[in-house]
mmCIF file of C-alpha atoms in Angstrom:
data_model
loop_
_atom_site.group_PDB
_atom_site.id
_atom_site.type_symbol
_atom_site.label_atom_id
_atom_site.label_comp_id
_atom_site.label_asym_id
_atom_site.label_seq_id
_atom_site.Cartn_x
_atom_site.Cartn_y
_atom_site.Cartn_z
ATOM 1 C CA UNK A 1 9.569 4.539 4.455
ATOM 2 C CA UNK A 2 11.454 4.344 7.575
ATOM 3 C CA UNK A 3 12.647 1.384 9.491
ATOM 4 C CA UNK A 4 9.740 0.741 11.481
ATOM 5 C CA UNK A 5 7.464 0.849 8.482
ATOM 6 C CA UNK A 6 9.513 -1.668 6.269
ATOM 7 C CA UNK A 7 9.578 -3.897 9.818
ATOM 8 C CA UNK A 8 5.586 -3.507 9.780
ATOM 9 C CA UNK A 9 5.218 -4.662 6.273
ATOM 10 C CA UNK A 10 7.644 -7.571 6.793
ATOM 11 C CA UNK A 11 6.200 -8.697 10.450
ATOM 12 C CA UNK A 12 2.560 -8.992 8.403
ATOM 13 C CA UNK A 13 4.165 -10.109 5.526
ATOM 14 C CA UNK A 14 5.372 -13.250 7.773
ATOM 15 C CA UNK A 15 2.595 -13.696 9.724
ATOM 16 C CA UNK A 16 -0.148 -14.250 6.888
ATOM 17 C CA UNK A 17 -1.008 -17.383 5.322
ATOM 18 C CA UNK A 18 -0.899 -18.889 2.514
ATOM 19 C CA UNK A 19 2.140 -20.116 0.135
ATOM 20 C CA UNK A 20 4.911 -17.590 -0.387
ATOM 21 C CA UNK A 21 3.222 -16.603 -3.422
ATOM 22 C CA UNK A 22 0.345 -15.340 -2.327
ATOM 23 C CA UNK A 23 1.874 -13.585 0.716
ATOM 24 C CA UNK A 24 4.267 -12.067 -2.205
ATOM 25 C CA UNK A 25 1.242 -11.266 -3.829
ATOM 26 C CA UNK A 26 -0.425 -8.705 -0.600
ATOM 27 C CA UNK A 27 3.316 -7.220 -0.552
ATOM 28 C CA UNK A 28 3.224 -6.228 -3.378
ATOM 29 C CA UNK A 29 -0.644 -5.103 -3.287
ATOM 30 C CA UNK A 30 0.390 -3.440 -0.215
ATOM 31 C CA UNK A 31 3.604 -1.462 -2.239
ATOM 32 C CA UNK A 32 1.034 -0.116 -5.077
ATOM 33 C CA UNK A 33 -1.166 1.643 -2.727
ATOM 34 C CA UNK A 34 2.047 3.725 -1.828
ATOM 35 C CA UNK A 35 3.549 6.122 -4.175
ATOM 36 C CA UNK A 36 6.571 4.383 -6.387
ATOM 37 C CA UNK A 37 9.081 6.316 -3.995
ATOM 38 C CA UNK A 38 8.207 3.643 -1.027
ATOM 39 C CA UNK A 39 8.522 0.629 -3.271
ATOM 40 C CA UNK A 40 12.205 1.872 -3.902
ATOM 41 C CA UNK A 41 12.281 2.894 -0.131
ATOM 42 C CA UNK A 42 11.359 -0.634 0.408
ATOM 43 C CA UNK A 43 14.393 -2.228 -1.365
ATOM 44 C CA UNK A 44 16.489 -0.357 0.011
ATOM 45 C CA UNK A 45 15.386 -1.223 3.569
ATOM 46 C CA UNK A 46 15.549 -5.039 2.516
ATOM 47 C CA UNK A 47 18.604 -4.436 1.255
ATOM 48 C CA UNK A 48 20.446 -2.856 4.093
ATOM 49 C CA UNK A 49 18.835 -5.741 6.450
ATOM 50 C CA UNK A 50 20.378 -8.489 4.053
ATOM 51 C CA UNK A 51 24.128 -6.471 4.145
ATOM 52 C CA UNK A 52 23.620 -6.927 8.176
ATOM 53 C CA UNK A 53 22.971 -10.238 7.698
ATOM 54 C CA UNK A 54 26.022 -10.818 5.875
ATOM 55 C CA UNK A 55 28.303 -12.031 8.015
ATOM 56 C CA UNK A 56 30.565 -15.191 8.221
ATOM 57 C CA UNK A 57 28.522 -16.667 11.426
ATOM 58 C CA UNK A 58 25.429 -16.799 9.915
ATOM 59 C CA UNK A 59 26.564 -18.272 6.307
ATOM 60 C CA UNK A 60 28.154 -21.226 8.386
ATOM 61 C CA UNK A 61 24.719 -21.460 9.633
ATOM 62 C CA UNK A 62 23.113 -21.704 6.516
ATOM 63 C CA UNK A 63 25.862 -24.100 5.049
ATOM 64 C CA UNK A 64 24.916 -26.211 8.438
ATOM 65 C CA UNK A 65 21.311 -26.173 7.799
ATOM 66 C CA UNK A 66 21.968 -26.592 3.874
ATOM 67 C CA UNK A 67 24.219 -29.482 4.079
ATOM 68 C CA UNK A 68 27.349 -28.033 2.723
ATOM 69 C CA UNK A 69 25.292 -26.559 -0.340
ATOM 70 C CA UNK A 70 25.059 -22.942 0.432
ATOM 71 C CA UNK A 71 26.525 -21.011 -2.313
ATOM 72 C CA UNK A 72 26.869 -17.898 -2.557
ATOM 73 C CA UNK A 73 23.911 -16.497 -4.536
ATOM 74 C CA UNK A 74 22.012 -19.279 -2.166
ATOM 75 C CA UNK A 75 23.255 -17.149 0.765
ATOM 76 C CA UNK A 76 21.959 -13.985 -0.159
ATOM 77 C CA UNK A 77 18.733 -15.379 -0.730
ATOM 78 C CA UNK A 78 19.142 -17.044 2.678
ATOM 79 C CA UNK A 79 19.198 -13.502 3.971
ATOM 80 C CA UNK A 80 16.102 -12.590 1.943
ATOM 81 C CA UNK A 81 14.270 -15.546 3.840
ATOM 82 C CA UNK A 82 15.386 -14.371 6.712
ATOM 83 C CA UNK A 83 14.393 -10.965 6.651
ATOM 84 C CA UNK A 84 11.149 -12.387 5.778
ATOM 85 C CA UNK A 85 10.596 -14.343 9.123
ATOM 86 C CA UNK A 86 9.821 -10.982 10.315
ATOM 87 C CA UNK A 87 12.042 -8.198 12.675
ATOM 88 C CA UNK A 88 11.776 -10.443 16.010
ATOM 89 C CA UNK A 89 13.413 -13.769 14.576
ATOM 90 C CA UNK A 90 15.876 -11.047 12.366
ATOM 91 C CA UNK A 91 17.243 -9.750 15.058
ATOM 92 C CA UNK A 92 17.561 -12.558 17.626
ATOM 93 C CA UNK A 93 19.154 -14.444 14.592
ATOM 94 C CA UNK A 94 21.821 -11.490 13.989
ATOM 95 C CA UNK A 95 22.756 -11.790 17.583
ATOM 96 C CA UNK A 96 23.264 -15.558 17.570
ATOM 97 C CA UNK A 97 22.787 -17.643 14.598
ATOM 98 C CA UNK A 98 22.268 -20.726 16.857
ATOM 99 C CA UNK A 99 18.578 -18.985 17.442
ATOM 100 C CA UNK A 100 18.165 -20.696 13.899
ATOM 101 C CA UNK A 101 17.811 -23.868 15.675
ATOM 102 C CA UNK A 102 14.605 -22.198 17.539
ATOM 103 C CA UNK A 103 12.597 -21.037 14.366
ATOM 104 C CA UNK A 104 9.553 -23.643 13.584
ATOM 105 C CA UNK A 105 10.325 -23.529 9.717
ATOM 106 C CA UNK A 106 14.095 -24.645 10.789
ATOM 107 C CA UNK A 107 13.044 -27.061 12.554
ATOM 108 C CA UNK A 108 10.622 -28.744 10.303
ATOM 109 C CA UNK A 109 13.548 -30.008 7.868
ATOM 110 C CA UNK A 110 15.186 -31.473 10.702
ATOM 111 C CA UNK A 111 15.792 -35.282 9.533
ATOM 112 C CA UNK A 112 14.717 -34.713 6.358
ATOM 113 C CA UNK A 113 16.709 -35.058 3.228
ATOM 114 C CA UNK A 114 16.992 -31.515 1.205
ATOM 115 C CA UNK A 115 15.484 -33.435 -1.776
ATOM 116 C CA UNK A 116 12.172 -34.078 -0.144
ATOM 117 C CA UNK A 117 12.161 -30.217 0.962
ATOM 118 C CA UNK A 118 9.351 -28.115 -0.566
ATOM 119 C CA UNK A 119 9.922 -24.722 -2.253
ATOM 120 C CA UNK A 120 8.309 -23.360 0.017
ATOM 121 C CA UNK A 121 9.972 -24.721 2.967
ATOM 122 C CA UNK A 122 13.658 -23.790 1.718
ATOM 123 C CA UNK A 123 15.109 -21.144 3.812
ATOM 124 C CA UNK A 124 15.412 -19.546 0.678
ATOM 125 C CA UNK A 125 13.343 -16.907 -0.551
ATOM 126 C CA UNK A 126 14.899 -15.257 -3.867
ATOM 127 C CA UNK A 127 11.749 -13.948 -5.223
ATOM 128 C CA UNK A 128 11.547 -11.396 -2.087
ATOM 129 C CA UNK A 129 13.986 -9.509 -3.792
ATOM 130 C CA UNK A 130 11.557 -8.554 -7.142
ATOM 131 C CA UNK A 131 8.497 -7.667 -5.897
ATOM 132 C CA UNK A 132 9.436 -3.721 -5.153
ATOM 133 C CA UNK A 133 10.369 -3.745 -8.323
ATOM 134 C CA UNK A 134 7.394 -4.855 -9.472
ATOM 135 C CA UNK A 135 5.356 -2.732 -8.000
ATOM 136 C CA UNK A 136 7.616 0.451 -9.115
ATOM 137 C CA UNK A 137 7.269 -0.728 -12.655
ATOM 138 C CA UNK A 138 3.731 -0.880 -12.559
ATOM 139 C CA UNK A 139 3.614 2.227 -11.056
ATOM 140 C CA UNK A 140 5.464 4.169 -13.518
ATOM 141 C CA UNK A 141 4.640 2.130 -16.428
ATOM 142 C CA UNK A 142 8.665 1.456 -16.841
ATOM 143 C CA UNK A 143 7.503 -2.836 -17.197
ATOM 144 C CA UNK A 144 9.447 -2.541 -20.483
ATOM 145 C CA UNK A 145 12.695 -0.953 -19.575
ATOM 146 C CA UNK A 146 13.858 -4.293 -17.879
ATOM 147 C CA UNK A 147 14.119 -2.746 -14.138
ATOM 148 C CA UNK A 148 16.696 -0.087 -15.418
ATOM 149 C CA UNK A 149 14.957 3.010 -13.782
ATOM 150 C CA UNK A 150 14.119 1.029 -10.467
ATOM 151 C CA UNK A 151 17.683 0.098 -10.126
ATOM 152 C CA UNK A 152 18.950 3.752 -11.126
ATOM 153 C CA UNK A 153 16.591 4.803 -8.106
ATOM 154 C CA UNK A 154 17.628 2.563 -5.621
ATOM 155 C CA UNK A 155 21.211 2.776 -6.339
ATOM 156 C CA UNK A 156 20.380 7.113 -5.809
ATOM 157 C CA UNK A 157 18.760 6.274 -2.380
ATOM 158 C CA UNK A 158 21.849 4.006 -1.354
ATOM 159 C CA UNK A 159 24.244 6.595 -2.233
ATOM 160 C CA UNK A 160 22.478 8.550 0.514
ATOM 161 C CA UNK A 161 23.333 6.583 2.966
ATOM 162 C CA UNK A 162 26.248 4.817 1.357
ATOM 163 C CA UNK A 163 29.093 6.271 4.111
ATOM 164 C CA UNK A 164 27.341 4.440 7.118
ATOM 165 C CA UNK A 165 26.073 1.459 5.463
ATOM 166 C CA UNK A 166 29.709 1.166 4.689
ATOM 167 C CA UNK A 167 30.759 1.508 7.921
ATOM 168 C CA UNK A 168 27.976 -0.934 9.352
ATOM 169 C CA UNK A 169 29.500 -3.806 6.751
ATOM 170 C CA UNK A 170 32.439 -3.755 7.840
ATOM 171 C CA UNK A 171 31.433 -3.848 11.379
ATOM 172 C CA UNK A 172 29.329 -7.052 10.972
ATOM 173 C CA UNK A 173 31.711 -8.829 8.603
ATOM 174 C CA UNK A 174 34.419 -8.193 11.265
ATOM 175 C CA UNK A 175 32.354 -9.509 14.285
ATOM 176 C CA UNK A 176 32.907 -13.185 14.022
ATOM 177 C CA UNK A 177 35.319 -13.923 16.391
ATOM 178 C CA UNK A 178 35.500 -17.846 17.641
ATOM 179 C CA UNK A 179 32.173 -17.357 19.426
ATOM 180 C CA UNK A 180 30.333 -16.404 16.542
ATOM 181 C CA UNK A 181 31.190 -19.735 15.042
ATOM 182 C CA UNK A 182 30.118 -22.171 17.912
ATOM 183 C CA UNK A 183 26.612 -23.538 16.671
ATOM 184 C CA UNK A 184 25.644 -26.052 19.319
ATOM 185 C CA UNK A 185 22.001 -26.379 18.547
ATOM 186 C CA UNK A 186 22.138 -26.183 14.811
ATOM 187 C CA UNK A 187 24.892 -28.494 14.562
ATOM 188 C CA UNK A 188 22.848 -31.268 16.732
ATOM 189 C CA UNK A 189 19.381 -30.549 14.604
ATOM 190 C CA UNK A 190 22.157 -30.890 11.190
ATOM 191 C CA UNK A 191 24.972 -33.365 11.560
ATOM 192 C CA UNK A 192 27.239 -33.949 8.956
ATOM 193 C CA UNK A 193 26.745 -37.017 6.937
ATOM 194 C CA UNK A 194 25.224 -38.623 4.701
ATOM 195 C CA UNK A 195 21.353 -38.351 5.977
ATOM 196 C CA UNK A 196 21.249 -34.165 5.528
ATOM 197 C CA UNK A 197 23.356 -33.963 2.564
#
């Protein structure tokens, strides 16, 4: 699975309705008409997207947006929703996290205390990062082996590619300069105080 096919699953993936779950459910349906090599392609695809997308300009984004909540393990699955808004908003996002401030799922929290925030509204999306490897274990028939030879697979397929991804890492984590931390929009849709936290 190349780029542009992992982009093609995503940009449908984001674009169908229905809760998360059921647009979870037609990934996955979508991964088990493939052989069990593209559901481990897949992962790795999503994450190499989330490593790009791990950089200190776009966690103060999420922290903004979050309220001074986002932890670490809520980050990463920050990414994962993220990647799931589909390649467009990805990118434009990478190059400014401000963009945030533009995306229709952002702004329906605005005003809104995180309490009153569906699960399916949270710009979190941690169960993204399961369903290739539930669609490898069905595949294989390895359900009982607790994700051991999906793991061992995708951490073969990284090694691959390991030097540049590497490279690419540091790259992002070292871009954010004073610019990258300037979030006009975001910080008048999420003031601090009391009424977002």
């Amino acid at each position: 699975m190349n780029e542009d096919a992992f982009w093609a699953l995503i940009d449908e993936l984001s674009s169908r309705p229905g809760t998360r779950d059921e647009r979870l459910e037609w990934l996955e349906g979508e991964l088990l008409r493939r052989p069990a090599e593209e559901s481990v392609a897949f992962q790795v695809r999503l994450e190499k997207a989330c490593g790009k997308a791990d950089t200190h300009a776009l966690w103060r984004a999420a922290d903004r947006i979050e309220g001074g909540r986002c932890t670490d393990d809520g980050f990463h699955c920050f990414t994962l929703w993220l990647v799931g808004q589909g390649r467009k908003a990805y990118e434009a996002v990478l190059a400014d996290p401000d963009e945030l401030a533009d995306l229709p799922e952002v702004r329906a929290l605005v005003g809104r205390h995180h309490d009153d925030w569906d699960d399916d509204e949270w710009p979190e999306w941690e169960e993204l990062d399961y369903v290739a490897q539930d669609a490898y274990d069905e595949l294989t028939g390895q359900e009982d082996d607790d994700g051991e030879e999906f793991l061992d697979a995708v951490e073969e397929a990284e090694e691959a590619e390991e030097a540049d991804e590497e490279g690419e890492e540091d790259e992002e984590r070292g871009a954010s300069g004073p610019e990258g931390w300037a979030l006009p929009r975001l910080a008048a849709l999420f003031p601090p105080g009391p009424s977002g936290s």
